[in-house]
Coordinates of C-alpha atoms in Angstrom, one line a residue:
Chain A
M1 CA -67.8 -11.6 25.6
G2 CA -65.2 -13.9 27.0
A3 CA -62.0 -15.8 26.1
L4 CA -64.2 -18.8 25.6
V5 CA -66.0 -17.3 22.6
F6 CA -64.8 -17.3 19.1
A7 CA -63.9 -14.2 17.2
G8 CA -67.1 -13.4 15.4
G9 CA -69.1 -14.2 18.5
V10 CA -69.9 -17.8 17.7
P11 CA -70.1 -19.6 21.1
I12 CA -67.6 -22.4 21.2
W13 CA -70.1 -25.1 22.0
T14 CA -71.9 -24.6 18.7
L15 CA -68.9 -25.6 16.6
S16 CA -68.3 -29.0 15.3
A17 CA -65.1 -30.8 15.9
I18 CA -62.3 -29.3 14.0
P19 CA -59.7 -31.8 12.8
L20 CA -56.1 -31.0 13.4
I21 CA -55.0 -31.0 9.8
P22 CA -52.4 -28.4 9.0
L23 CA -53.7 -26.2 6.3
A24 CA -51.3 -25.3 3.5
L25 CA -50.6 -21.7 4.2
M26 CA -52.6 -19.7 1.8
P27 CA -51.4 -16.1 1.9
D28 CA -54.3 -13.7 1.7
A29 CA -53.2 -11.3 -1.1
S30 CA -55.5 -8.6 0.3
R31 CA -53.6 -8.4 3.6
P32 CA -50.2 -6.9 4.2
T33 CA -47.3 -9.0 5.5
P34 CA -45.5 -8.2 8.8
D35 CA -42.6 -6.7 6.7
S36 CA -44.9 -3.9 5.6
L37 CA -45.8 -2.7 9.1
Q38 CA -44.5 0.5 10.7
K39 CA -41.0 -0.1 12.1
L40 CA -37.9 1.6 13.1
V41 CA -34.3 0.4 12.7
L42 CA -32.5 0.8 15.9
P43 CA -29.6 3.2 15.5
E44 CA -27.1 1.1 17.5
P45 CA -26.4 -2.7 17.6
L46 CA -28.2 -4.4 20.5
R47 CA -26.0 -6.1 23.1
L48 CA -27.8 -9.2 24.4
D49 CA -27.7 -11.0 27.7
C50 CA -26.3 -14.1 26.0
G51 CA -23.2 -12.1 25.0
R52 CA -24.0 -11.7 21.3
V53 CA -24.6 -8.5 19.5
L54 CA -27.5 -8.0 17.1
D55 CA -27.0 -5.6 14.2
H56 CA -29.7 -3.9 12.3
V57 CA -32.6 -4.6 14.8
E58 CA -35.9 -3.6 13.5
V59 CA -38.7 -2.8 16.0
A60 CA -42.3 -2.8 14.7
Y61 CA -44.5 -0.4 16.6
E62 CA -47.8 1.4 16.6
T63 CA -48.9 4.6 18.2
W64 CA -52.1 6.3 19.1
G65 CA -52.8 9.8 20.4
E66 CA -50.5 12.8 20.4
L67 CA -47.2 13.4 22.1
N68 CA -47.5 16.6 24.2
A69 CA -45.1 19.5 23.7
A70 CA -43.2 18.5 26.9
R71 CA -43.0 14.9 25.7
T72 CA -44.2 13.7 29.1
N73 CA -47.4 11.8 28.3
A74 CA -46.1 8.7 26.6
V75 CA -47.4 5.3 27.7
L76 CA -45.8 2.1 26.6
V77 CA -48.1 -0.9 26.4
C78 CA -46.2 -4.3 26.5
H79 CA -47.8 -7.4 25.1
A80 CA -48.0 -10.9 26.3
L81 CA -46.5 -14.1 24.7
T82 CA -48.8 -14.3 21.7
G83 CA -49.8 -10.6 21.5
D84 CA -48.5 -7.9 19.2
Q85 CA -48.3 -4.2 18.8
F86 CA -52.0 -3.9 17.8
C87 CA -53.5 -3.3 21.3
A88 CA -55.8 -0.6 20.2
S89 CA -56.5 -1.1 16.5
D90 CA -57.1 -4.1 14.2
N91 CA -54.1 -6.0 13.1
P92 CA -54.0 -5.6 9.3
V93 CA -51.8 -8.7 8.9
T94 CA -54.0 -11.2 10.7
G95 CA -57.3 -9.4 10.4
R96 CA -57.7 -9.8 14.2
P97 CA -59.3 -7.1 16.2
A98 CA -57.3 -5.0 18.8
W99 CA -56.3 -7.2 21.7
W100 CA -57.0 -4.6 24.5
P101 CA -60.1 -2.8 23.2
R102 CA -61.6 -2.2 26.6
M103 CA -58.4 -0.7 28.0
V104 CA -56.7 1.4 25.3
G105 CA -58.6 4.0 23.3
P106 CA -60.4 7.4 23.5
G107 CA -62.0 7.8 27.0
L108 CA -60.7 4.4 28.1
P109 CA -58.4 3.8 31.1
V110 CA -55.3 4.2 28.9
D111 CA -56.9 7.2 27.3
T112 CA -55.6 8.0 23.8
D113 CA -57.1 11.5 24.0
R114 CA -54.8 12.2 26.9
Y115 CA -51.8 10.0 26.4
F116 CA -49.5 9.2 23.6
V117 CA -49.6 5.4 23.5
I118 CA -46.8 3.3 22.0
A119 CA -46.9 -0.5 21.6
T120 CA -44.1 -2.6 20.1
N121 CA -43.8 -6.1 18.9
V122 CA -41.2 -7.7 21.2
L123 CA -37.7 -8.7 20.1
G124 CA -37.9 -12.3 18.9
G125 CA -41.6 -11.8 17.9
C126 CA -43.1 -12.4 14.5
M127 CA -45.1 -9.2 13.8
G128 CA -42.4 -7.2 12.2
T129 CA -39.8 -6.9 14.9
T130 CA -36.5 -8.8 14.3
G131 CA -36.9 -12.4 15.3
P132 CA -36.2 -15.9 14.2
A133 CA -38.4 -15.5 11.1
S134 CA -36.5 -12.4 10.0
L135 CA -33.8 -12.7 7.3
H136 CA -30.2 -13.1 8.5
G137 CA -27.4 -11.4 6.6
D138 CA -27.1 -14.4 4.3
G139 CA -30.6 -13.9 2.9
E140 CA -32.0 -16.9 4.7
P141 CA -34.3 -16.7 7.7
W142 CA -32.5 -16.8 11.1
G143 CA -34.3 -19.9 12.3
T144 CA -32.7 -21.3 15.4
R145 CA -29.5 -19.5 14.5
F146 CA -31.2 -16.5 16.2
P147 CA -29.6 -15.8 19.6
V148 CA -31.6 -16.8 22.7
I149 CA -33.1 -13.6 24.0
T150 CA -34.3 -12.5 27.4
I151 CA -37.0 -10.2 28.8
A152 CA -34.3 -7.7 29.6
D153 CA -33.2 -7.8 25.9
M154 CA -36.8 -7.1 24.8
V155 CA -36.8 -4.1 27.1
R156 CA -33.4 -2.9 25.8
A157 CA -34.9 -2.9 22.3
Q158 CA -38.0 -1.0 23.5
R159 CA -35.8 1.6 25.3
A160 CA -33.8 2.2 22.1
L161 CA -37.0 2.7 20.2
V162 CA -38.5 5.1 22.8
A163 CA -35.2 7.1 22.8
A164 CA -35.3 7.1 19.0
L165 CA -38.8 8.6 19.1
G166 CA -37.3 11.5 21.1
I167 CA -39.0 10.5 24.4
D168 CA -36.7 10.8 27.4
S169 CA -39.1 9.4 30.0
L170 CA -42.4 7.5 29.9
F171 CA -45.4 8.5 31.9
C172 CA -46.3 4.8 32.2
V173 CA -45.3 1.3 31.2
I174 CA -48.1 -1.1 31.4
G175 CA -48.6 -4.8 30.5
G176 CA -50.1 -8.1 31.5
S177 CA -48.5 -11.5 31.8
M178 CA -45.2 -11.4 29.9
G179 CA -46.0 -7.7 29.4
G180 CA -46.0 -7.3 33.2
M181 CA -42.5 -8.8 33.3
Q182 CA -41.4 -6.1 30.8
V183 CA -42.9 -3.5 33.1
L184 CA -40.9 -4.8 36.1
E185 CA -37.8 -5.0 33.9
W186 CA -38.2 -1.4 32.7
A187 CA -38.5 -0.2 36.3
V188 CA -35.2 -2.1 37.1
Q189 CA -33.3 -1.1 34.0
A190 CA -34.4 2.5 33.8
P191 CA -36.1 3.6 37.0
D192 CA -35.6 7.3 36.3
K193 CA -37.4 6.9 32.9
V194 CA -40.6 5.4 34.2
F195 CA -43.1 7.5 36.2
A196 CA -45.7 4.8 36.8
G197 CA -45.5 1.0 36.3
V198 CA -48.5 -1.2 36.0
P199 CA -47.6 -4.9 36.0
I200 CA -50.7 -7.1 35.6
A201 CA -51.2 -10.8 36.2
T202 CA -47.5 -11.4 36.2
A203 CA -44.6 -12.9 38.2
A204 CA -41.0 -11.8 38.9
R205 CA -39.9 -15.3 37.9
H206 CA -41.1 -18.4 36.1
S207 CA -42.0 -21.2 38.4
A208 CA -41.1 -24.8 37.7
Q209 CA -44.7 -25.3 36.7
N210 CA -44.6 -22.4 34.3
I211 CA -41.4 -23.8 32.7
A212 CA -42.9 -27.3 32.6
F213 CA -45.9 -26.2 30.6
Y214 CA -43.8 -24.2 28.1
E215 CA -41.4 -27.1 27.7
I216 CA -44.3 -29.3 26.7
G217 CA -45.1 -26.7 24.0
R218 CA -41.5 -26.5 22.8
Q219 CA -41.2 -30.2 22.6
A220 CA -44.4 -30.4 20.6
I221 CA -43.0 -28.0 18.1
M222 CA -39.6 -29.5 17.9
S223 CA -41.1 -33.0 17.5
D224 CA -43.0 -32.0 14.5
P225 CA -41.2 -33.4 11.4
E226 CA -42.1 -30.2 9.6
W227 CA -40.0 -28.2 12.1
K228 CA -36.9 -29.3 10.2
D229 CA -34.5 -28.4 13.0
G230 CA -35.9 -24.9 12.9
A231 CA -35.2 -24.3 9.2
Y232 CA -38.8 -24.9 8.1
L233 CA -39.1 -21.5 6.4
A234 CA -36.2 -22.4 4.1
H235 CA -37.8 -25.8 3.5
G236 CA -41.2 -24.3 2.7
T237 CA -42.9 -26.3 5.5
R238 CA -44.6 -25.3 8.7
P239 CA -44.7 -27.2 12.0
D240 CA -48.4 -26.3 12.5
R241 CA -49.3 -29.5 14.4
G242 CA -46.6 -28.9 17.0
L243 CA -47.4 -25.3 17.3
A244 CA -51.1 -26.0 17.7
I245 CA -50.4 -28.5 20.5
A246 CA -48.1 -26.0 22.2
R247 CA -51.0 -23.5 22.1
M248 CA -53.4 -26.1 23.5
A249 CA -51.2 -26.9 26.5
A250 CA -50.5 -23.3 27.3
H251 CA -54.2 -22.2 26.8
V252 CA -55.3 -24.6 29.5
T253 CA -53.1 -22.6 32.0
Y254 CA -54.8 -19.4 31.0
V255 CA -58.3 -20.4 32.1
S256 CA -59.5 -21.5 35.4
E257 CA -61.1 -24.8 36.3
S258 CA -64.3 -23.1 37.4
A259 CA -64.6 -21.2 34.0
L260 CA -64.0 -24.5 32.1
K261 CA -66.7 -26.1 34.2
R262 CA -69.0 -23.2 33.7
K263 CA -68.5 -23.1 30.0
F264 CA -68.1 -26.8 29.1
D265 CA -68.1 -29.1 32.0
R266 CA -68.3 -32.6 30.4
G267 CA -70.6 -31.4 27.6
L268 CA -70.5 -33.3 24.4
Q269 CA -69.8 -31.7 21.0
D270 CA -72.8 -32.1 18.6
R271 CA -73.6 -35.6 19.8
E272 CA -75.7 -37.5 22.2
R273 CA -73.2 -39.9 23.5
T274 CA -69.5 -40.6 23.3
S275 CA -68.3 -42.1 20.1
F276 CA -65.8 -44.7 21.4
S277 CA -63.2 -43.1 19.2
F278 CA -60.7 -40.3 19.4
D279 CA -62.9 -37.7 17.8
A280 CA -63.4 -34.5 19.7
D281 CA -66.3 -35.9 21.7
F282 CA -66.1 -33.3 24.4
Q283 CA -66.7 -29.6 23.8
I284 CA -63.5 -28.8 25.6
E285 CA -61.6 -30.9 23.1
S286 CA -63.2 -29.1 20.1
Y287 CA -62.5 -25.8 21.8
L288 CA -58.8 -26.5 22.4
R289 CA -58.3 -27.9 18.9
Y290 CA -59.8 -24.7 17.5
Q291 CA -57.6 -22.6 19.8
G292 CA -54.5 -24.5 18.6
R293 CA -55.3 -24.5 14.9
S294 CA -56.3 -20.8 14.7
F295 CA -53.1 -19.9 16.4
T296 CA -50.9 -21.4 13.7
D297 CA -52.3 -18.9 11.2
R298 CA -50.9 -16.0 13.1
F299 CA -47.8 -17.1 14.9
D300 CA -44.3 -18.3 14.0
A301 CA -43.3 -21.6 15.7
N302 CA -39.7 -20.5 16.3
S303 CA -40.8 -17.2 17.8
Y304 CA -42.9 -19.3 20.2
L305 CA -39.7 -21.2 21.2
Y306 CA -37.7 -18.0 21.7
V307 CA -40.3 -16.0 23.5
T308 CA -41.3 -18.8 25.9
R309 CA -37.6 -19.3 26.6
A310 CA -37.2 -15.7 27.5
M311 CA -40.0 -16.1 30.0
D312 CA -38.4 -19.2 31.4
Y313 CA -35.1 -17.5 31.9
Y314 CA -36.9 -14.6 33.7
D315 CA -35.9 -14.4 37.4
L316 CA -35.6 -10.8 38.6
A317 CA -34.4 -11.8 42.0
G318 CA -31.8 -14.2 40.7
A319 CA -30.4 -11.3 38.7
H320 CA -30.1 -9.3 41.9
G321 CA -28.3 -11.6 44.3
G322 CA -31.4 -13.6 45.1
R323 CA -33.3 -10.8 46.9
L324 CA -36.2 -9.4 44.8
S325 CA -36.4 -6.2 46.9
D326 CA -32.7 -5.4 46.0
A327 CA -33.9 -5.0 42.4
F328 CA -36.1 -2.1 43.4
T329 CA -34.1 -0.3 46.2
G330 CA -34.9 3.4 46.1
S331 CA -37.1 3.1 43.1
P332 CA -38.9 6.3 42.3
V333 CA -41.5 4.5 40.1
R334 CA -45.1 4.5 41.3
F335 CA -46.3 0.9 41.0
C336 CA -49.8 -0.5 40.7
L337 CA -50.1 -4.2 40.5
F338 CA -53.1 -6.2 39.6
S339 CA -53.7 -9.9 40.1
F340 CA -56.7 -12.1 39.6
S341 CA -58.0 -14.6 42.2
S342 CA -58.4 -17.6 39.8
D343 CA -55.2 -17.1 37.9
W344 CA -53.1 -20.2 38.3
H345 CA -50.6 -19.3 35.6
Y346 CA -49.2 -16.4 37.5
T347 CA -51.0 -16.7 40.9
P348 CA -52.0 -13.8 43.2
A349 CA -49.3 -15.1 45.5
E350 CA -46.7 -14.4 42.9
G351 CA -48.1 -10.9 42.5
M352 CA -48.0 -10.5 46.3
A353 CA -44.3 -11.6 46.3
I354 CA -43.6 -8.6 44.0
T355 CA -45.6 -6.3 46.2
R356 CA -43.8 -7.5 49.3
A357 CA -40.4 -6.8 47.6
L358 CA -41.5 -3.4 46.5
V359 CA -42.8 -2.5 50.0
A360 CA -39.5 -3.8 51.5
A361 CA -37.6 -1.7 49.0
G362 CA -39.5 1.4 50.1
A363 CA -41.2 1.8 46.7
D364 CA -44.6 3.4 46.3
V365 CA -46.8 0.4 45.5
S366 CA -50.5 -0.4 45.2
H367 CA -51.8 -3.9 44.6
I368 CA -55.3 -5.0 43.8
E369 CA -56.5 -8.6 43.6
I370 CA -59.6 -8.8 41.4
E371 CA -62.1 -11.5 42.4
T372 CA -62.9 -13.4 39.2
D373 CA -63.3 -16.9 37.9
K374 CA -61.8 -16.0 34.5
G375 CA -58.3 -17.1 35.3
H376 CA -55.1 -15.6 33.8
D377 CA -56.9 -14.2 30.7
A378 CA -59.1 -12.1 33.0
F379 CA -56.9 -9.1 32.3
L380 CA -57.9 -9.2 28.6
L381 CA -61.6 -9.5 29.4
E382 CA -64.4 -7.5 30.9
E383 CA -63.6 -6.9 34.5
P384 CA -65.2 -3.6 35.6
G385 CA -63.5 -3.5 39.0
F386 CA -60.1 -3.9 37.3
E387 CA -60.8 -1.3 34.7
S388 CA -62.1 1.4 37.1
A389 CA -59.3 0.9 39.6
L390 CA -56.7 1.1 36.8
A391 CA -58.4 4.2 35.4
G392 CA -58.3 5.8 38.9
F393 CA -54.6 5.0 39.3
L394 CA -53.6 6.4 35.9
S395 CA -55.7 9.5 36.2
A396 CA -54.3 10.3 39.7
S397 CA -50.8 9.6 38.5
A398 CA -51.3 11.8 35.5
K399 CA -52.4 14.6 37.7
R400 CA -49.3 14.1 39.8
R401 CA -47.2 14.3 36.7
G402 CA -49.0 17.5 35.7
L403 CA -50.7 16.0 32.6
Chain B
M1 CA -67.2 16.4 51.3
S2 CA -67.4 16.7 55.1
V3 CA -64.6 15.4 57.1
R4 CA -65.3 13.0 59.9
A5 CA -64.5 14.3 63.4
D6 CA -62.7 11.1 64.4
H7 CA -60.6 11.4 61.3
L8 CA -59.7 15.0 62.2
A9 CA -58.9 13.8 65.7
I10 CA -56.6 11.0 64.4
A11 CA -54.9 13.4 62.0
S12 CA -54.1 15.8 64.9
R13 CA -52.0 13.0 66.4
V14 CA -50.0 12.4 63.3
P15 CA -46.7 14.4 63.0
Q16 CA -46.1 16.4 59.9
G17 CA -44.5 14.4 57.1
A18 CA -44.9 11.1 59.0
R19 CA -45.0 7.7 57.2
V20 CA -48.4 6.3 58.0
L21 CA -50.1 3.0 57.4
D22 CA -53.9 2.9 57.7
V23 CA -55.0 -0.7 58.1
G24 CA -58.5 -1.1 56.8
C25 CA -58.3 2.2 55.0
G26 CA -61.6 1.8 53.1
D27 CA -61.9 4.4 50.3
G28 CA -58.9 6.3 51.7
A29 CA -60.8 9.2 53.2
L30 CA -58.5 9.3 56.3
L31 CA -55.3 8.8 54.2
A32 CA -56.3 11.6 51.9
L33 CA -56.7 13.8 54.9
L34 CA -53.4 12.8 56.3
R35 CA -51.7 13.4 53.0
D36 CA -53.3 16.8 52.3
E37 CA -53.3 18.2 55.9
R38 CA -50.2 16.6 57.5
G39 CA -48.1 16.0 54.4
A40 CA -47.9 12.4 55.4
D41 CA -46.6 9.6 53.2
A42 CA -49.8 7.7 53.6
R43 CA -50.3 4.1 52.6
G44 CA -53.3 1.8 53.1
L45 CA -54.2 -1.8 53.4
E46 CA -57.8 -2.7 52.5
I47 CA -59.6 -6.0 52.1
D48 CA -62.3 -4.9 49.7
S49 CA -61.1 -4.4 46.1
D50 CA -63.8 -1.9 45.2
E51 CA -62.9 0.3 48.3
A52 CA -59.2 -0.1 47.4
G53 CA -60.0 1.0 43.9
L54 CA -61.6 4.2 45.2
A55 CA -58.5 4.9 47.3
L56 CA -56.4 4.5 44.1
S57 CA -58.6 7.1 42.4
R58 CA -57.6 9.5 45.2
G59 CA -54.0 9.0 44.2
L60 CA -53.3 7.0 47.3
S61 CA -51.1 3.9 47.5
V62 CA -53.1 1.0 48.8
V63 CA -52.5 -2.7 48.9
Q64 CA -55.5 -5.0 48.9
G65 CA -55.0 -7.5 51.6
N66 CA -56.2 -8.9 54.9
A67 CA -55.0 -7.4 58.1
E68 CA -55.0 -10.8 59.7
T69 CA -52.7 -12.4 57.2
D70 CA -51.0 -9.8 55.1
L71 CA -49.4 -7.3 57.5
D72 CA -46.3 -9.4 57.3
I73 CA -45.5 -7.8 54.0
F74 CA -44.6 -4.6 55.8
P75 CA -41.1 -4.4 57.2
D76 CA -40.2 -3.7 60.9
D77 CA -40.4 0.0 61.6
G78 CA -41.5 0.6 58.0
F79 CA -43.8 3.4 59.2
D80 CA -43.9 6.1 61.9
V81 CA -47.6 5.6 62.7
A82 CA -49.9 2.6 62.1
I83 CA -53.7 3.2 62.3
L84 CA -56.4 0.7 62.9
S85 CA -59.7 2.6 62.8
K86 CA -62.9 0.8 64.0
A87 CA -61.6 -2.6 63.0
I88 CA -59.8 -4.3 65.8
Q89 CA -63.0 -5.8 67.3
Q90 CA -63.8 -7.3 63.9
M91 CA -60.6 -9.2 63.8
R92 CA -60.4 -12.9 64.5
R93 CA -57.1 -12.5 66.2
P94 CA -56.9 -8.9 67.6
A95 CA -53.9 -9.6 69.7
Q96 CA -51.8 -10.8 66.8
V97 CA -52.9 -7.8 64.7
L98 CA -52.0 -5.4 67.4
A99 CA -48.6 -7.1 67.8
E100 CA -48.0 -6.7 64.0
L101 CA -48.9 -3.0 64.2
K102 CA -46.4 -2.5 67.0
R103 CA -43.7 -4.2 64.9
I104 CA -44.4 -2.1 61.9
A105 CA -44.6 1.3 63.7
P106 CA -43.5 2.7 67.1
R107 CA -46.8 4.5 67.4
V108 CA -50.2 2.8 66.9
I109 CA -53.5 4.6 66.9
V110 CA -56.5 2.3 67.5
S111 CA -60.2 3.3 67.6
F112 CA -62.9 1.0 68.9
R113 CA -66.3 0.8 70.5
N114 CA -66.3 0.8 74.2
Y115 CA -68.7 -1.9 75.6
G116 CA -68.0 -0.6 79.1
H117 CA -69.9 2.6 78.2
W118 CA -72.5 3.0 80.9
P119 CA -75.6 2.9 78.7
R120 CA -74.4 -0.4 77.3
R121 CA -73.8 -1.7 80.8
L122 CA -77.3 -0.5 81.8
A123 CA -78.8 -2.0 78.7
L124 CA -77.3 -5.4 79.4
L125 CA -78.3 -5.2 83.1
T126 CA -81.9 -4.1 82.4
T127 CA -82.7 -6.1 79.2
G128 CA -80.4 -9.1 79.6
R129 CA -79.5 -8.7 75.9
M130 CA -76.2 -7.8 74.3
P131 CA -76.0 -4.1 73.6
S132 CA -75.9 -4.1 69.8
R133 CA -77.6 -2.3 67.0
R134 CA -78.0 -5.6 65.1
S135 CA -78.8 -9.1 66.3
W136 CA -75.7 -10.5 68.0
Y137 CA -75.4 -13.2 65.3
H138 CA -75.3 -10.5 62.6
A139 CA -73.0 -8.2 64.4
E140 CA -69.6 -7.6 62.6
T141 CA -68.0 -7.3 66.0
L142 CA -66.4 -10.6 66.8
H143 CA -64.7 -9.4 69.9
P144 CA -66.7 -6.9 71.9
C145 CA -64.5 -5.4 74.6
T146 CA -64.3 -2.5 77.0
C147 CA -61.8 0.2 77.0
A148 CA -60.2 -1.4 80.1
D149 CA -59.9 -4.7 78.2
M150 CA -58.2 -3.0 75.3
L151 CA -55.7 -1.3 77.6
D152 CA -54.9 -4.6 79.1
L153 CA -54.3 -6.1 75.7
A154 CA -52.1 -3.2 74.8
R155 CA -50.0 -3.7 78.0
E156 CA -49.6 -7.4 77.2
T157 CA -48.5 -6.5 73.7
G158 CA -45.8 -4.2 75.0
L159 CA -47.7 -1.0 74.3
Q160 CA -48.6 1.8 76.6
V161 CA -51.2 4.5 76.2
A162 CA -49.7 7.9 75.2
A163 CA -53.1 9.6 74.9
A164 CA -56.7 8.9 74.4
A165 CA -59.9 10.7 73.4
Q166 CA -63.5 9.7 73.5
V167 CA -66.0 9.9 70.6
S168 CA -69.7 10.3 71.3
G169 CA -72.4 11.2 68.8
G170 CA -69.8 12.1 66.2
R171 CA -68.0 14.5 68.5
V172 CA -64.5 14.0 69.8
T173 CA -63.1 15.2 73.1
S174 CA -59.6 16.5 73.3
F175 CA -56.9 13.9 73.9
R176 CA -55.7 13.4 77.4
S177 CA -52.7 11.5 78.7
S178 CA -54.1 10.3 82.0
G179 CA -57.3 9.4 83.7
F180 CA -58.1 6.6 81.3
A181 CA -60.2 4.7 83.9
G182 CA -63.0 7.3 83.4
L183 CA -63.1 6.5 79.8
N184 CA -64.3 3.0 80.5
W185 CA -67.6 4.5 81.9
A186 CA -68.0 7.6 79.8
A187 CA -66.8 6.8 76.3
D188 CA -69.0 5.5 73.5
E189 CA -66.0 5.0 71.3
V190 CA -62.3 5.5 72.1
I191 CA -59.4 6.7 70.0
A192 CA -56.2 5.5 71.8
E193 CA -52.7 6.3 70.8
F194 CA -50.2 3.7 71.9
E195 CA -46.5 3.8 72.0
R196 CA -44.0 1.0 72.6
A197 CA -43.5 0.5 76.3

């Protein structure tokens, strides 16, 4: 199974072209809404990097496994841009399966028989945590009135949740992509509350190229007439075309050229020859259109703006006088980084820059680069070398913590 | 699991509690020994991700990387001892790697095969073929050298020999701090401990 396969196991190249027609949102009455998910209201207002203060912040979260008596076995799983708190069980709202089924569960590397696993939806997200789709005090959705948030703000919300759950320190914080940024941020904000940190397929800052791709996505959303200056929920519209295009542009950066060539090359979609039209002649076009369209059913366009902005603003070195190693001086956290050879979204070189800084800071760091052609999304897919190395690191770390 | 004699010999040269970098640490067997027996803060660099993964499972800290290009991530004097076990002759640029090790740690332990060992000299003399277990074009050794050659390189790098031992048939002699010329004839493999000159 790979990223280039539909949910349900239908290989992408068997599908016909899917037109980019925004479907009227038909709420499925049998499914709950994000509002009904498990959440906790933070006891204190949240002070944000932008200077504003958010009152009544709700954080949606899921847990698996049992917290031990000493409360030392908690693992926080941080999700990527389009992820959610359902890393180890199906999402009842979207009906989608767990997003990290090979990694989190009984007997898996993040072993729910051994650890108490917590996953939250990030601040600014759209799966139950306070974000631009949430209602403001005036009863209307926040929309673009929502403050611009940062990765550090997301972590502040997570820290408040973890504290409210009665957990003083985490055994491990783990996450890929934007989740990896949160791991690094946790280690910087609360080094004495993280025993082990596992940043995966991530970077300590967004490159110009990263910002460029996400700006294309944001412009696509904001150019959609249905976006209505961000007030589409109040208008009863949805900027699905823009959001779909945003997803298409971003998705290209999550897969490698060699995987695209292997899966599609220049293959045509259900036809013998090109049609001399702008139909989805090529399989890659059909695939991307599907990726874009299916995304709009499960993600809020304004959340996409806010969360991508948080990533663009992320620059850990910049926040520490320009020297990344200064962010980690004296850190007691045991780090284990993973990068993937064909990842051009957050390249192995970006990962190595983090490792270099951690080594310079005197931190305890391991770093494995996994050889794969699956690109950035490799961390979500079957990569036995990755899984066994991570399992080894966690198991040895658990032993060291006396778990 | 039995402990290799050359690992024990190397461990005997590592001070208690030292910060050690093992370059080309493989599955971390030596690092685990250094940690468990010498209380060392033991880190590794390993090019193969599967081997590095095994080292992780031992609870060791290992960075996957290439000794020829990635040693620059380690700061000057970041370690007390740097170890390069049975790898320097496989390097494309052994002089550069040795210089990096000297920068990273004041003490450098290097083990290598001695092509000056008399049976190898005899084999070359009598057969006219390179003394190698595999065909020369399959050999992993890119830079076969003798013990004397290695000591020359160390000198040029600004290192001097503090002690050396010879390894033959899996047995290691005790370290000595003089009489290195004899090693060039007698030693199958050499473990040399260098210090900055």
